[in-house]
Coordinates of C-alpha atoms in Angstrom, one line a residue:
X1284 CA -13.7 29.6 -1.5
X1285 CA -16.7 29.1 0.9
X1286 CA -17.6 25.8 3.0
X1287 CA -20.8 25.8 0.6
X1288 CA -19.2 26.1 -2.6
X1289 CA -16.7 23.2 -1.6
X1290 CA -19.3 21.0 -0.3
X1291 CA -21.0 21.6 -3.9
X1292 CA -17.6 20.8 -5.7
X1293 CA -16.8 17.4 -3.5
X1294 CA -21.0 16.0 -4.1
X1295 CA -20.1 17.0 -8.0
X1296 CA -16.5 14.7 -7.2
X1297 CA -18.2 12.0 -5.4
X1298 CA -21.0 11.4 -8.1
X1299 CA -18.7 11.4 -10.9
X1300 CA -16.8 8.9 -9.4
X1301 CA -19.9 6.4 -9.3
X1302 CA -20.8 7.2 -12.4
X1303 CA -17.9 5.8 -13.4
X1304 CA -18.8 2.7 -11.4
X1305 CA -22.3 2.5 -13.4
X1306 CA -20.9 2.7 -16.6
X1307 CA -18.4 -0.7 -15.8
X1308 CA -21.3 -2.8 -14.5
X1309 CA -21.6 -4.6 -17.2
X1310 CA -18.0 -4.5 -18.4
X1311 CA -17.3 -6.9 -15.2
X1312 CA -18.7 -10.3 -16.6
X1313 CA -16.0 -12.5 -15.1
X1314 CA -14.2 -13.0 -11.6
X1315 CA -10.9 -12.0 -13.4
X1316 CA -12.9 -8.4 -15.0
X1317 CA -14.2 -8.1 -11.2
X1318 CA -11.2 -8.8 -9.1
X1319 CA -7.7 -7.4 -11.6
X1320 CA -9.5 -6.2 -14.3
X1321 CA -9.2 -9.1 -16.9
X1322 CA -5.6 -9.0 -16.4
X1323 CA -5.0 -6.6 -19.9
X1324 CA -4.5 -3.1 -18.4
X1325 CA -2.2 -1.3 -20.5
X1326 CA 1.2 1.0 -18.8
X1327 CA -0.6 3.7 -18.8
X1328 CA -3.7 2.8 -16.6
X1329 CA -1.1 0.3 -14.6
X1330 CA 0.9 2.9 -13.9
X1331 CA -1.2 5.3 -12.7
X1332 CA -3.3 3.2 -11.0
X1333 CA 0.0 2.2 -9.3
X1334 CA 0.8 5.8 -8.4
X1335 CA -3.0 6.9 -6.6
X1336 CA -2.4 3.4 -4.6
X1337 CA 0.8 4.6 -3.4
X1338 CA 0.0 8.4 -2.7
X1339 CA -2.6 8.0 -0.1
X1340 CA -3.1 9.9 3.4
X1341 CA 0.3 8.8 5.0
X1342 CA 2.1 10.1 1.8
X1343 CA 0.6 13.5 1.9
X1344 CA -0.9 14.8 5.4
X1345 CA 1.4 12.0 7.4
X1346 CA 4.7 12.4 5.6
X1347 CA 4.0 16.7 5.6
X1348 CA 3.9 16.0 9.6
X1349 CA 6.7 14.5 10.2
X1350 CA 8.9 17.1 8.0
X1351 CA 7.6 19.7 10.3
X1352 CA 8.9 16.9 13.4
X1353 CA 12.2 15.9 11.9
X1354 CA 13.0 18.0 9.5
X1355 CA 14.3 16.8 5.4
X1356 CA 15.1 13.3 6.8
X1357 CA 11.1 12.5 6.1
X1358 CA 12.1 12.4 2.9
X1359 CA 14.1 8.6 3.7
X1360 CA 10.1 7.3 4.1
X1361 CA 9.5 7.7 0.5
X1362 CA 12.8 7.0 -0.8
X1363 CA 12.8 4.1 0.5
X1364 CA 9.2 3.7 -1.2
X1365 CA 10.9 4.2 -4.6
X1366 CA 13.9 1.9 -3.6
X1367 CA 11.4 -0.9 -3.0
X1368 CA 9.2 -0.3 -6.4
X1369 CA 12.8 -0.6 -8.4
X1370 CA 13.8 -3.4 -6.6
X1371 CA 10.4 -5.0 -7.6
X1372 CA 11.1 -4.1 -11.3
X1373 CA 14.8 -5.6 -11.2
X1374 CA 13.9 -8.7 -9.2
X1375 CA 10.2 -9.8 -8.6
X1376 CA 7.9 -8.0 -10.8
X1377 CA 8.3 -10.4 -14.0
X1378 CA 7.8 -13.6 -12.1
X1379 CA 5.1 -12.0 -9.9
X1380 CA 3.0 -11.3 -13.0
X1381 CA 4.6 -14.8 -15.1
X1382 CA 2.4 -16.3 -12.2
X1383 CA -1.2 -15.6 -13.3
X1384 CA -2.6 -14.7 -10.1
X1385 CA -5.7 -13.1 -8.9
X1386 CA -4.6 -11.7 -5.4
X1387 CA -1.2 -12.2 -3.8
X1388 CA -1.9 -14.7 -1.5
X1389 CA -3.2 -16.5 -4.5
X1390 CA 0.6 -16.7 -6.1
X1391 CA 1.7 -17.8 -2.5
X1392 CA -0.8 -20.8 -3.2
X1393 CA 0.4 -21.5 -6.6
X1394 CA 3.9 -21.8 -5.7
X1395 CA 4.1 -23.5 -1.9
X1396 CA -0.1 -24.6 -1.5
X1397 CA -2.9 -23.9 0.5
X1398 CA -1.3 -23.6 4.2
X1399 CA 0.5 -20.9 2.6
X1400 CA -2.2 -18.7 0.5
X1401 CA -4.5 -19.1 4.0
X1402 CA -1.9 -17.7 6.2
X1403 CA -1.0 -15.0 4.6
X1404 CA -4.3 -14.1 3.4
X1405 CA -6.0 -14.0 6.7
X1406 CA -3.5 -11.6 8.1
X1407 CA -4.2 -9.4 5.1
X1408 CA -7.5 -9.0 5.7
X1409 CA -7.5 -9.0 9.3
X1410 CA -4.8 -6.0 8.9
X1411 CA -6.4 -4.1 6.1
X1412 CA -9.9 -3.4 8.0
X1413 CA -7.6 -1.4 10.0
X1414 CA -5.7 0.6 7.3
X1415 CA -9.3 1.0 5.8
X1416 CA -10.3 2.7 8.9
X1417 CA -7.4 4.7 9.1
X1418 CA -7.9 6.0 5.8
X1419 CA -11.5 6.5 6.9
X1420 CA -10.1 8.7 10.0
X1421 CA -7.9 11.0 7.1
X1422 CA -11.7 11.4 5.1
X1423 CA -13.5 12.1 7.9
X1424 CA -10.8 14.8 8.9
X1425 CA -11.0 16.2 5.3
X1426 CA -14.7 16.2 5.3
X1427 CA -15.2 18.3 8.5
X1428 CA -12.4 20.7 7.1
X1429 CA -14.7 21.2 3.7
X1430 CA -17.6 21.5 5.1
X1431 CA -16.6 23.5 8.3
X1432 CA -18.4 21.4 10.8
X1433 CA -18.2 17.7 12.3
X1434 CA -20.8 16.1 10.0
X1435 CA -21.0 12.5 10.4
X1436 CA -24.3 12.1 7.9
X1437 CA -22.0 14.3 5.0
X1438 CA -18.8 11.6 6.0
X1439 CA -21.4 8.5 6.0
X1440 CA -23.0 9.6 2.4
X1441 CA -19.2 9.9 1.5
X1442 CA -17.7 6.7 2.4
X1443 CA -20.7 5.0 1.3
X1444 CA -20.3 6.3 -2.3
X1445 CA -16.7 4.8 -2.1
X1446 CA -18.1 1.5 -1.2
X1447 CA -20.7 2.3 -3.9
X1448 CA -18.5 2.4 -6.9
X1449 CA -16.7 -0.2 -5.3
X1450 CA -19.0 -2.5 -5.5
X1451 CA -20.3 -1.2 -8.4
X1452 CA -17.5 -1.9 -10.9
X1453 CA -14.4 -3.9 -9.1
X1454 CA -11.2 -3.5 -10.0
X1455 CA -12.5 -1.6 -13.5
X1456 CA -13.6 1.2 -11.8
X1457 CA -10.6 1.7 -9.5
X1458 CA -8.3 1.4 -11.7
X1459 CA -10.5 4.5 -13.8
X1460 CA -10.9 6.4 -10.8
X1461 CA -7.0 6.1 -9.7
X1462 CA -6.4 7.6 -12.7
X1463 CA -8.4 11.0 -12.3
X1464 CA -7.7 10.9 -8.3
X1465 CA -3.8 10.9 -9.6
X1466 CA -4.1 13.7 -11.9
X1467 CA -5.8 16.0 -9.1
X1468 CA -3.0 14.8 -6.8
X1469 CA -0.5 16.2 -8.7
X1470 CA -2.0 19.2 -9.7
X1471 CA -2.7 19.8 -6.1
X1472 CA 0.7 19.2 -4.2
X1473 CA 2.3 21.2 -7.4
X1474 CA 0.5 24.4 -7.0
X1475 CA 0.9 24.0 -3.3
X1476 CA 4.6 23.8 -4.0
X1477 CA 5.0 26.7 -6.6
X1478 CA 2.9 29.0 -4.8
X1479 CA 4.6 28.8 -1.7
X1480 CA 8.2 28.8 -3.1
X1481 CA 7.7 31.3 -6.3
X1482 CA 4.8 33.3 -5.2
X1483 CA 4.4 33.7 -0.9
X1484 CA 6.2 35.6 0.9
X1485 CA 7.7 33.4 3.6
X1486 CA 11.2 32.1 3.7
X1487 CA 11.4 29.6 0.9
X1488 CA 15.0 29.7 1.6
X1489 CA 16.4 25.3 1.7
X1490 CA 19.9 26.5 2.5
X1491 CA 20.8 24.3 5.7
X1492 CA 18.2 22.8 5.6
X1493 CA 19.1 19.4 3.7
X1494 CA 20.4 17.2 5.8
X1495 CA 19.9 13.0 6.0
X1496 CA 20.4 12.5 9.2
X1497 CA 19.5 14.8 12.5
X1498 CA 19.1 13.9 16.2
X1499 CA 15.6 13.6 15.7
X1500 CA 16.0 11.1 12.6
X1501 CA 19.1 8.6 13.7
X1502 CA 21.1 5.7 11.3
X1503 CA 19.2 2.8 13.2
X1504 CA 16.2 5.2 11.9
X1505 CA 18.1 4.5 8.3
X1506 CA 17.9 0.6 8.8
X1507 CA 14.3 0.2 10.0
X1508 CA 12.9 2.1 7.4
X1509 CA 14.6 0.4 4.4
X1510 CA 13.0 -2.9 5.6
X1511 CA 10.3 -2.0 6.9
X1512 CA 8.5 0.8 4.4
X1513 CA 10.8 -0.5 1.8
X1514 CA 9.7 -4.1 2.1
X1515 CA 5.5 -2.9 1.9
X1516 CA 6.4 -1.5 -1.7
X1517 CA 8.5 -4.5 -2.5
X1518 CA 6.1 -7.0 -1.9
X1519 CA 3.2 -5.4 -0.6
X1520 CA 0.0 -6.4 -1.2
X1521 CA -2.0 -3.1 -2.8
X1522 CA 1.3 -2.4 -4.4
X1523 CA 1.8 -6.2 -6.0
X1524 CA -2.4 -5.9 -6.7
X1525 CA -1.6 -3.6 -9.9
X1526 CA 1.2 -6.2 -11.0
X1527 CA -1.5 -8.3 -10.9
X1528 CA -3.7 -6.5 -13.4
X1529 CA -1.2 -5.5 -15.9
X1530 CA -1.4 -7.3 -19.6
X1531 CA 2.0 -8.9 -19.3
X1532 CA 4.9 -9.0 -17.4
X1533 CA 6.9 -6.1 -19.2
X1534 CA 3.8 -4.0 -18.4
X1535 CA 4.2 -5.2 -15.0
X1536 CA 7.8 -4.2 -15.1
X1537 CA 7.6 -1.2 -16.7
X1538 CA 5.1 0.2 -14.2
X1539 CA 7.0 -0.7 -11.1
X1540 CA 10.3 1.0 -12.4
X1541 CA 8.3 4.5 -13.6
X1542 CA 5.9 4.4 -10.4
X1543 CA 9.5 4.3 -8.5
X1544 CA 11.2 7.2 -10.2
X1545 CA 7.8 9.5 -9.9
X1546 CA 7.7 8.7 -6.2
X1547 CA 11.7 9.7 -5.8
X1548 CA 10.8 13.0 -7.2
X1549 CA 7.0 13.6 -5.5
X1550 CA 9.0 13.0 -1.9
X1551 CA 11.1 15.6 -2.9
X1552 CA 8.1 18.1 -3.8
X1553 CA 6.2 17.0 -0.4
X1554 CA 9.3 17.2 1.7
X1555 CA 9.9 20.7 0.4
X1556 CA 6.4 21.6 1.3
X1557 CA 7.0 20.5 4.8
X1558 CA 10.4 22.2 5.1
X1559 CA 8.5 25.6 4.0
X1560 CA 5.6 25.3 6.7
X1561 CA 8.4 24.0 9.4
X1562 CA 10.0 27.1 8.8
X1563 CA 6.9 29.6 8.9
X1564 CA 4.7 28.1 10.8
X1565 CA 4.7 27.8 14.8
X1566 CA 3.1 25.0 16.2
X1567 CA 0.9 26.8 18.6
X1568 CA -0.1 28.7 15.6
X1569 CA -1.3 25.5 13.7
X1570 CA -2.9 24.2 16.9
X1571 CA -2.5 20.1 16.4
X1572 CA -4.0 20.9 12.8
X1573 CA -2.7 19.0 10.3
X1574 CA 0.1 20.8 8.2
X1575 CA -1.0 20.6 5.1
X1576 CA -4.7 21.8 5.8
X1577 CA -3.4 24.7 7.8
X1578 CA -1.7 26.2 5.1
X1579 CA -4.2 25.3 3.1
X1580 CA -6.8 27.4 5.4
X1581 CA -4.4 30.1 6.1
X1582 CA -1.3 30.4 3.7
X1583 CA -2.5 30.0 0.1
X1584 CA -5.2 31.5 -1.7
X1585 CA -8.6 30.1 -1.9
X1586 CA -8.5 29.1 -5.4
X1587 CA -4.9 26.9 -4.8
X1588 CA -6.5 26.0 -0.9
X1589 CA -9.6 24.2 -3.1
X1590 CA -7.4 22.7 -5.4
X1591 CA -4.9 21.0 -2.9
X1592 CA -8.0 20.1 -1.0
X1593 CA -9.3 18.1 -3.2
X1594 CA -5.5 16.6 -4.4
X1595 CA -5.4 15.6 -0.3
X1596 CA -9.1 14.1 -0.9
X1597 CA -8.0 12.3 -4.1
X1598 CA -5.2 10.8 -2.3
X1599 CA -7.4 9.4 0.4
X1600 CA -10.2 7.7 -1.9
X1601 CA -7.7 5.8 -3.8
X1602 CA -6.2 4.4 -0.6
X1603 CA -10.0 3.3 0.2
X1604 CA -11.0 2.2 -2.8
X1605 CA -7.7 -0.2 -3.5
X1606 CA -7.6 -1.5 -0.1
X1607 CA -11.2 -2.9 0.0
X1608 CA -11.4 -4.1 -3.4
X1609 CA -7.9 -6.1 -1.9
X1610 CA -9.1 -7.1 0.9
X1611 CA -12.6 -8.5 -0.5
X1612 CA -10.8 -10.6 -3.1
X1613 CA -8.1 -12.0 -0.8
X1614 CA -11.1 -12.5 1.7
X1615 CA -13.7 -14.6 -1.2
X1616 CA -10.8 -16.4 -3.4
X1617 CA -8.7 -17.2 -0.5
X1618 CA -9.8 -17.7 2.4
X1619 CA -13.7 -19.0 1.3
X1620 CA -11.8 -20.0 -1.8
X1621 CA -14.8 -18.9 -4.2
X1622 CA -14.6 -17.7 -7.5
X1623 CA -18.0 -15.8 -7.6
X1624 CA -18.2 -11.8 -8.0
X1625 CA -21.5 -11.3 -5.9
X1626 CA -19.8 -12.5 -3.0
X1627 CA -16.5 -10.1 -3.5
X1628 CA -19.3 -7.5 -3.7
X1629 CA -21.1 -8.8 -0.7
X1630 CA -17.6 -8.7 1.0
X1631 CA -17.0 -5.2 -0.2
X1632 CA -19.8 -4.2 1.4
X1633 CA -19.3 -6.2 4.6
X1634 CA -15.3 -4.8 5.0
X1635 CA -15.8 -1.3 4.2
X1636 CA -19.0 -1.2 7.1
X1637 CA -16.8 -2.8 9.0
X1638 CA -13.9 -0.5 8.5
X1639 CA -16.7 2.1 8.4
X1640 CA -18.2 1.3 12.1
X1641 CA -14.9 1.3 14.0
X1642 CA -14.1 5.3 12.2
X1643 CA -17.8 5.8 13.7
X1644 CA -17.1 4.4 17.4
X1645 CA -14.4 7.0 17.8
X1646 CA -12.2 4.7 20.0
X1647 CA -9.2 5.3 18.5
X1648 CA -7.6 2.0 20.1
X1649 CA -9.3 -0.2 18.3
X1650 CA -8.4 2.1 15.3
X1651 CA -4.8 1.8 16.4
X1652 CA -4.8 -1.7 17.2
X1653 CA -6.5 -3.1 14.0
X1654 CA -3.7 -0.6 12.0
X1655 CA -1.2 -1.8 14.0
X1656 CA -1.8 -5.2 12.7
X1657 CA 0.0 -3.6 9.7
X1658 CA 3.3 -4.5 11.5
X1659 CA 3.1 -8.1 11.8
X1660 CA 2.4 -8.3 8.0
X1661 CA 6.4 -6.8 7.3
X1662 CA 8.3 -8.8 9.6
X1663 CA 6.3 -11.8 9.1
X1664 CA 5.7 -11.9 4.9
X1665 CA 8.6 -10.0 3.1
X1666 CA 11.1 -12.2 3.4
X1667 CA 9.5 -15.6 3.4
X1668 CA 7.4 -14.7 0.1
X1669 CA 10.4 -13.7 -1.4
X1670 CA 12.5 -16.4 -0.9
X1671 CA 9.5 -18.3 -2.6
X1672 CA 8.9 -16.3 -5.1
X1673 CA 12.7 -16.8 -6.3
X1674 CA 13.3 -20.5 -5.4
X1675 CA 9.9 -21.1 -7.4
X1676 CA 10.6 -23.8 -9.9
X1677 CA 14.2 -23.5 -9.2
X1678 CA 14.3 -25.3 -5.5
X1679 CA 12.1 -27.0 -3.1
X1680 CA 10.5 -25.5 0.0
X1681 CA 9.2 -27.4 3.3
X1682 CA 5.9 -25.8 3.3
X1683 CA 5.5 -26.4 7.4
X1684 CA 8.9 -24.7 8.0
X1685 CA 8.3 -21.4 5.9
X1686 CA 5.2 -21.1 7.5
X1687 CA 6.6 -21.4 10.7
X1688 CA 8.9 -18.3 9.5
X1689 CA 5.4 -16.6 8.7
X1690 CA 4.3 -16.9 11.9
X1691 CA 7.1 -15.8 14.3
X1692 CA 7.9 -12.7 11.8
X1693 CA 4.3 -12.0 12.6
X1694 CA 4.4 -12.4 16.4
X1695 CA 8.0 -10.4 16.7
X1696 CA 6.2 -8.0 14.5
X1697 CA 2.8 -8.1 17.0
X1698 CA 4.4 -7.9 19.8
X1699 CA 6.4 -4.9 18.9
X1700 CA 3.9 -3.2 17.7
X1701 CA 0.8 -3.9 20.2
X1702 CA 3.2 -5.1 23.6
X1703 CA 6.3 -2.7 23.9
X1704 CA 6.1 -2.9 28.1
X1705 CA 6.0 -6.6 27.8
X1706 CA 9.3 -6.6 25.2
X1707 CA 11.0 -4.0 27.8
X1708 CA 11.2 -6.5 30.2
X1709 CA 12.4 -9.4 28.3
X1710 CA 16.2 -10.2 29.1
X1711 CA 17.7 -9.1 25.4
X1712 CA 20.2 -6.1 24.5
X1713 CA 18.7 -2.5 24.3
X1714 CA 19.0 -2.7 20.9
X1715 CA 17.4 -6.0 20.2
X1716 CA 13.9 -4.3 22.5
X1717 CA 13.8 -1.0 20.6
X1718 CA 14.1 -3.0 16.8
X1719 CA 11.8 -5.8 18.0
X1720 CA 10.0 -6.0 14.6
X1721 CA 13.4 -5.8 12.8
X1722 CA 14.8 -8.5 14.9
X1723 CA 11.7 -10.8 14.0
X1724 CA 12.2 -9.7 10.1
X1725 CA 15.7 -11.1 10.6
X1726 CA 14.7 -14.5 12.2
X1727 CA 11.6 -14.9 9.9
X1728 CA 14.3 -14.6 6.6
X1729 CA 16.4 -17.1 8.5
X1730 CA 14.2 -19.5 9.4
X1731 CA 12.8 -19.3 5.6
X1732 CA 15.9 -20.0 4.1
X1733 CA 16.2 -23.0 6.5
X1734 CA 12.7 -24.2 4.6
X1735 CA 14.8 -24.3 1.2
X1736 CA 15.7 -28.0 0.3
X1737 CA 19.5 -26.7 -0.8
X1738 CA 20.6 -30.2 -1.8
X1739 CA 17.1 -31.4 -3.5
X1740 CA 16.1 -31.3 -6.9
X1741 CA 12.5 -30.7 -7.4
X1742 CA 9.5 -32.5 -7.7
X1743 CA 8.6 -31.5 -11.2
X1744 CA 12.3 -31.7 -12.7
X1745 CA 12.9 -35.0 -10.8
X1746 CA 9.1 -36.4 -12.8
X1747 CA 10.8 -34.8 -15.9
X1748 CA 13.9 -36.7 -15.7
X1749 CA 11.9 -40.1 -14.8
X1750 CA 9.5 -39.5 -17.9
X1751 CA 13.0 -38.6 -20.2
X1752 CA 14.1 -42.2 -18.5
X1753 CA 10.6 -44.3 -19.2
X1754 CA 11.0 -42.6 -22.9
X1755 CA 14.7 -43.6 -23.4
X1756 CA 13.7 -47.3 -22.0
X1757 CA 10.5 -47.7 -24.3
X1758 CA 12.0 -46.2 -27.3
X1759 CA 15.2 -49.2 -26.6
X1760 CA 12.3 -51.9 -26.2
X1761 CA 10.7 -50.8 -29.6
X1762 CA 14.1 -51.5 -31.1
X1763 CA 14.7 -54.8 -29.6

């Protein structure tokens, strides 16, 4: 299929998608329509929703690259996924949703006050202009792929159409949209998959080639993943954001555990995919293209090539789409603490032009830098949210001292991530250098669990008992 016919098919994509936007204008008459969709989605819609949010560039071009680097132990990145999403449904997901929040920095607020919702709100949206613009990098890529040139008006007219509908219809309209871009995701990878294991003639053989551990992909390798990829779909925020918009909190449940079995078996399916290119592709012969896209180009035919094309592009907009719609409600009802759905549109706008300029500059850095940020949200959130979430009603925090875990997660995490030469030199155990992020993750859960008031009753259960006590005592002086 020709770069015209393509282009034809992706405007044709694109406009339906805002169409879809249109027709929820009016549908979105409250903050709660805007922002989780009036909180009534049903398990269907949550659930899919759910599955587009998790199945974005990373999962399909990123995780497809590192099989062809390390071989079947890629696989461990989405495993660990699915882990976290039935962990979620087992521990978290009911009290999540039994919360009644609008964003998750909003339940951090409900349960341990406003220091709490504003520092974990502002390093979400301070981190997610940077996963926006990485996702923005993946369309951009795509989009000069379709259309066989490096357009920048064509990628402009593209991301501004995902703002669009955005903007247009909130949380409605991604919540509709995730559901078509998840049905052309798995058509897509799937007849990727059977056409290259049933139908090509390259060795589709997996014999020897299973294997959970290599010298490329080591046990500490194992650790680091499990808390760190596993803890973003524990408690991460886009992932918690469709929690937030199911009906009730079996819904909520029930999305988490299905959205975690579907991922255990798609990281199969995409692993496999890499595993086939790995073995008959070179890497000269790819030249630095992205796996998926070269065989998309060269290996399959034109009819499948279109269709995984636009299962790759699907992926992508439903990153975008989720992520600013997050960020622009953490960034009005927690940080400006608004209620108001002109100015989560204004901040849609604002974010995604953002997000949208630093794609444009073409200084990767910054790109990096802002993504980056990604890592101090991990080590610096996971563990101290958690620990509130279950000791919510149940025991007492000291609000100054879990924020103080917050923070120095975050700065083990930022350091890590953005200052490895400065770590290097620091006089700790190889070890300790290498897994700087882990390490803070480990002192941020200890210093949390140092804010719990073990020995303390609560505030609300102590004014119980004192209002069962002025009861007891007026109900004695009536008598006398």
């Amino acid at each position: 299929m020709n770069s015209t016919a393509l282009t034809v098919l992706l405007v044709i994509y694109i406009t339906a998608l805002i169409i879809i936007g249109i027709f929820d204008l009016r549908k979105a008459k409250s903050f709660s329509d805007f922002v989780v969709a009036g909180k009534k989605q049903r398990s269907f819609f949550v659930i899919m929703s759910l599955l587009a949010t998790m199945l974005g560039a990373s999962t399909t071009m990123g995780i497809s690259n590192t099989t062809y680097v390390v071989g079947f132990p890629a696989v461990w990145w989405l495993v660990f996924g699915a882990i976290g999403l039935l962990l979620q449904a087992f521990f978290i997901s009911e009290k999540v949703r039994g919360l009644n929040a609008d964003t998750l920095p909003h339940a951090a607020g409900i349960m341990l006050g406003r220091p709490a919702e504003l520092i974990i709100s502002i390093i979400i949206v301070v981190s997610w202009i940077g996963v926006i613009a990485g996702q923005l990098v993946a369309l951009n890529n795509m989009i000069r792929f379709v259309t066989g040139k490096n357009s920048k008006t064509v990628f402009i007219i593209v991301a501004v159409a995902i703002i669009l509908y955005t903007t247009i219809g909130g949380q409605l309209s991604v919540i509709k949209t995730d559901v078509i871009q998840f049905a052309v995701i798995v058509i897509g990878i799937l007849t990727c998959f059977i056409y290259l294991y049933f139908f090509s003639n390259g060795d589709n053989s997996i014999s020897g080639k299973i294997e959970l551990i290599n010298d490329s992909y080591r046990p500490i390798n194992l650790v680091t993943q499990f808390f760190v990829i596993g803890g973003v779909y524990f408690l991460g925020p886009d992932i918690i954001s469709r929690n937030l918009v199911s009906k009730d909190r079996k819904t909520a449940k029930k999305a988490a555990m299905i959205g975690g079995f579907v991922l255990l078996a798609y990281s199969v399916i995409i692993v496999l995919i890499g595993l086939w290119i790995r073995s008959n592709v070179g890497r000269l012969e790819m030249d630095e293209m992205n796996p998926l896209m070269y065989i998309m180009k060269n290996k399959i035919p034109p009819v499948a090539g279109a269709i995984l094309m636009f299962g790759l592009l699907s992926a992508i907009l439903s990153s975008i789409d989720t992520c600013v719609i997050n960020a622009s409600s953490i960034f009005v009802k927690d940080i400006l603490k608004k209620d108001d759905i002109r100015l989560v549109r204004g901040a849609v706008v604002g974010i995604g032009l953002i997000a949208l300029w630093f794609t444009l500059s073409g200084n990767g850095d910054i790109i990096s830098f802002l993504s980056n940020a990604y890592s101090v949200y991990t080590p610096g959130v996971i563990f101290p949210l958690l620990i509130a979430i279950l000791c919510y009603k149940k025991k007492e925090i000291r609000v100054p001292v879990w924020v103080a875990a917050v923070a120095c997660g975050g700065v083990f995490g930022f350091m890590g991530g953005y200052f490895p030469e400065i770590v290097a030199k620091l006089p700790l155990p190889e070890f300790c250098i290498n897994n700087f992020s882990l390490l803070g993750m480990g002192i941020s859960l200890l210093i949390a669990l140092t804010s719990i008031k073990w020995g303390e009753k609560l505030q609300e259960s102590a004014g119980s008992k004192k209002r069962i006590k002025t009861a007891a005592f007026n109900n004695a002086s009536a008598e006398l």
